[in-house]
Amino acid sequence: MSESKPNNPAKSQRHRARELAMQGVYEWRLSGKGSRLIEKATLDEKSLGRYDHEFFGQLLHGVIAQHEALAEQLAPHLDRKVDELSPVEYSVLMLGTFELMQHPEIPYRVVINEAVELAKTFGGSDGHKFVNGVLDKLAAKMRATEVAAK
């Protein structure tokens, strides 16, 4: 008997939460709106489909609250200044950096893959390659034991 349900519906809801959090960070970066205002607007929007609301909130508030510390972690692995990143690259990289730092229960490969998928969906033609390279270097530093065990 085959079912048409996804193998892991929680994963798709988490992916959707990442998409919305990335868009929220993008909005914050361009508009300067507070994370609570962005979260409320997202939660009020009924057409966004199913997503993990709690994870979305953790990502959005965490990235915005810790953006300076996240930028410090990212900077040594970039070929330009953090402020010179495109808004999409900035948002995706900040989200990936936050997950690598604050969510050790999520395998680093999942974090990188999710960030690459976001960059493919929302970024420029080769932005995903840049995101992959930066987060791969960052993971090697932040999660050295996990990366070495691969």
C-alpha atoms as one frame of an Amber mdcrd trajectory, in Angstrom:
protein
   0.000   0.000   0.000   1.481   3.344  -0.983   0.637   6.639   0.599   0.888
  10.023  -1.028   2.020  11.717   2.192   5.563  13.078   2.326   8.045  10.828
   4.123   8.685  13.449   6.769   6.048  16.170   6.976   7.906  17.826   9.876
  10.888  18.386   7.587   8.798  20.193   4.995   7.278  22.357   7.735  10.781
  23.140   8.995  11.930  23.975   5.478   8.951  26.311   5.107   9.828  27.862
   8.494  13.368  28.474   7.202  12.017  30.106   4.048   9.799  32.426   6.060
  12.562  33.217   8.560  14.952  33.998   5.698  12.350  36.316   4.186  11.848
  37.924   7.595  15.587  38.529   8.012  15.631  39.954   4.475  12.771  42.305
   5.384  14.515  43.338   8.612  17.756  43.994   6.724  16.066  46.236   4.167
  13.393  47.943   6.279  14.739  47.928   9.824  11.405  46.663  11.171  11.591
  44.838  14.482  11.457  41.045  14.641   8.166  41.072  16.615   6.468  43.161
  13.934   7.770  40.891  11.184   6.722  37.792  13.122   3.222  39.159  13.721
   2.765  39.989  10.032   3.886  36.467   9.109   1.643  34.799  11.685  -1.318
  36.935  10.566  -0.849  35.896   6.936  -3.112  32.877   6.402  -1.965  31.963
   2.887   1.547  30.847   3.856   0.725  27.171   4.277   1.830  24.917   7.091
   5.122  25.591   8.813   6.772  25.087  12.187   5.792  28.318  13.953   8.092
  27.750  16.928  11.149  27.053  14.764  10.326  30.072  12.595  10.251  32.301
  15.685  13.512  30.887  17.037  15.275  31.525  13.742  13.863  34.984  13.091
  14.377  36.377  16.593  17.702  34.592  17.063  19.286  35.876  13.865  18.125
  39.440  14.410  19.110  39.495  18.091  22.538  37.968  17.409  23.292  39.492
  14.011  26.538  41.146  15.150  27.949  37.940  16.669  26.856  35.973  13.599
  28.551  38.488  11.290  31.772  38.150  13.314  31.699  34.380  12.797  31.021
  34.762   9.075  33.504  37.524   8.252  36.730  35.443   8.164  35.173  33.077
   5.607  33.981  35.731   3.162  35.721  37.230   0.149  34.111  40.602   0.898
  32.707  42.519   3.844  29.464  41.264   5.396  27.814  44.589   4.507  28.639
  44.009   0.834  26.679  40.748   0.602  23.463  40.808  -1.388  20.398  40.886
   0.885  19.552  37.285  -0.047  23.090  35.979   0.555  23.210  37.898   3.837
  19.892  36.468   5.026  20.696  32.887   4.030  24.213  32.971   5.501  23.036
  34.520   8.761  20.344  31.863   9.081  22.837  29.071   8.364  25.372  30.513
  10.801  22.717  30.793  13.502  21.694  27.159  13.007  25.306  25.965  13.113
  25.851  27.888  16.359  22.567  27.407  18.181  21.140  24.121  16.910  23.798
  21.419  17.330  21.018  18.808  17.205  20.628  19.585  13.485  23.428  17.901
  11.501  25.724  20.403   9.818  25.061  18.818   6.411  21.332  19.473   6.843
  22.025  23.108   7.773  24.220  23.589   4.699  21.818  21.777   2.361  18.855
  23.822   3.578  20.812  27.061   3.121  21.876  26.026  -0.384  18.250  25.267
  -1.274  17.177  28.689   0.010  19.927  30.336  -2.049  18.824  28.413  -5.155
  15.202  29.438  -4.613  15.705  33.102  -3.740  19.214  34.060  -4.829  21.160
  34.743  -7.981  22.305  32.090 -10.430  25.499  31.049  -8.619  24.726  32.339
  -5.136  24.140  28.814  -3.864  27.757  27.881  -4.646  29.003  30.817  -2.604
  26.677  29.928   0.299  27.811  26.303   0.170  31.502  27.236   0.252  31.169
  29.740   3.092  29.035  27.502   5.311  31.267  24.505   4.611  34.288  26.459
   5.910  32.300  27.751   8.866  31.055  24.260   9.768  34.632  22.958   9.691
  35.488  25.561  12.330  32.328  25.531  14.453  31.618  21.820  14.333  35.082
  20.392  13.798  34.359  17.098  15.583  31.172  16.473  13.617  32.818  17.382
  10.295  35.857  15.189  11.035  33.575  12.233  11.778  32.030  12.339   8.305
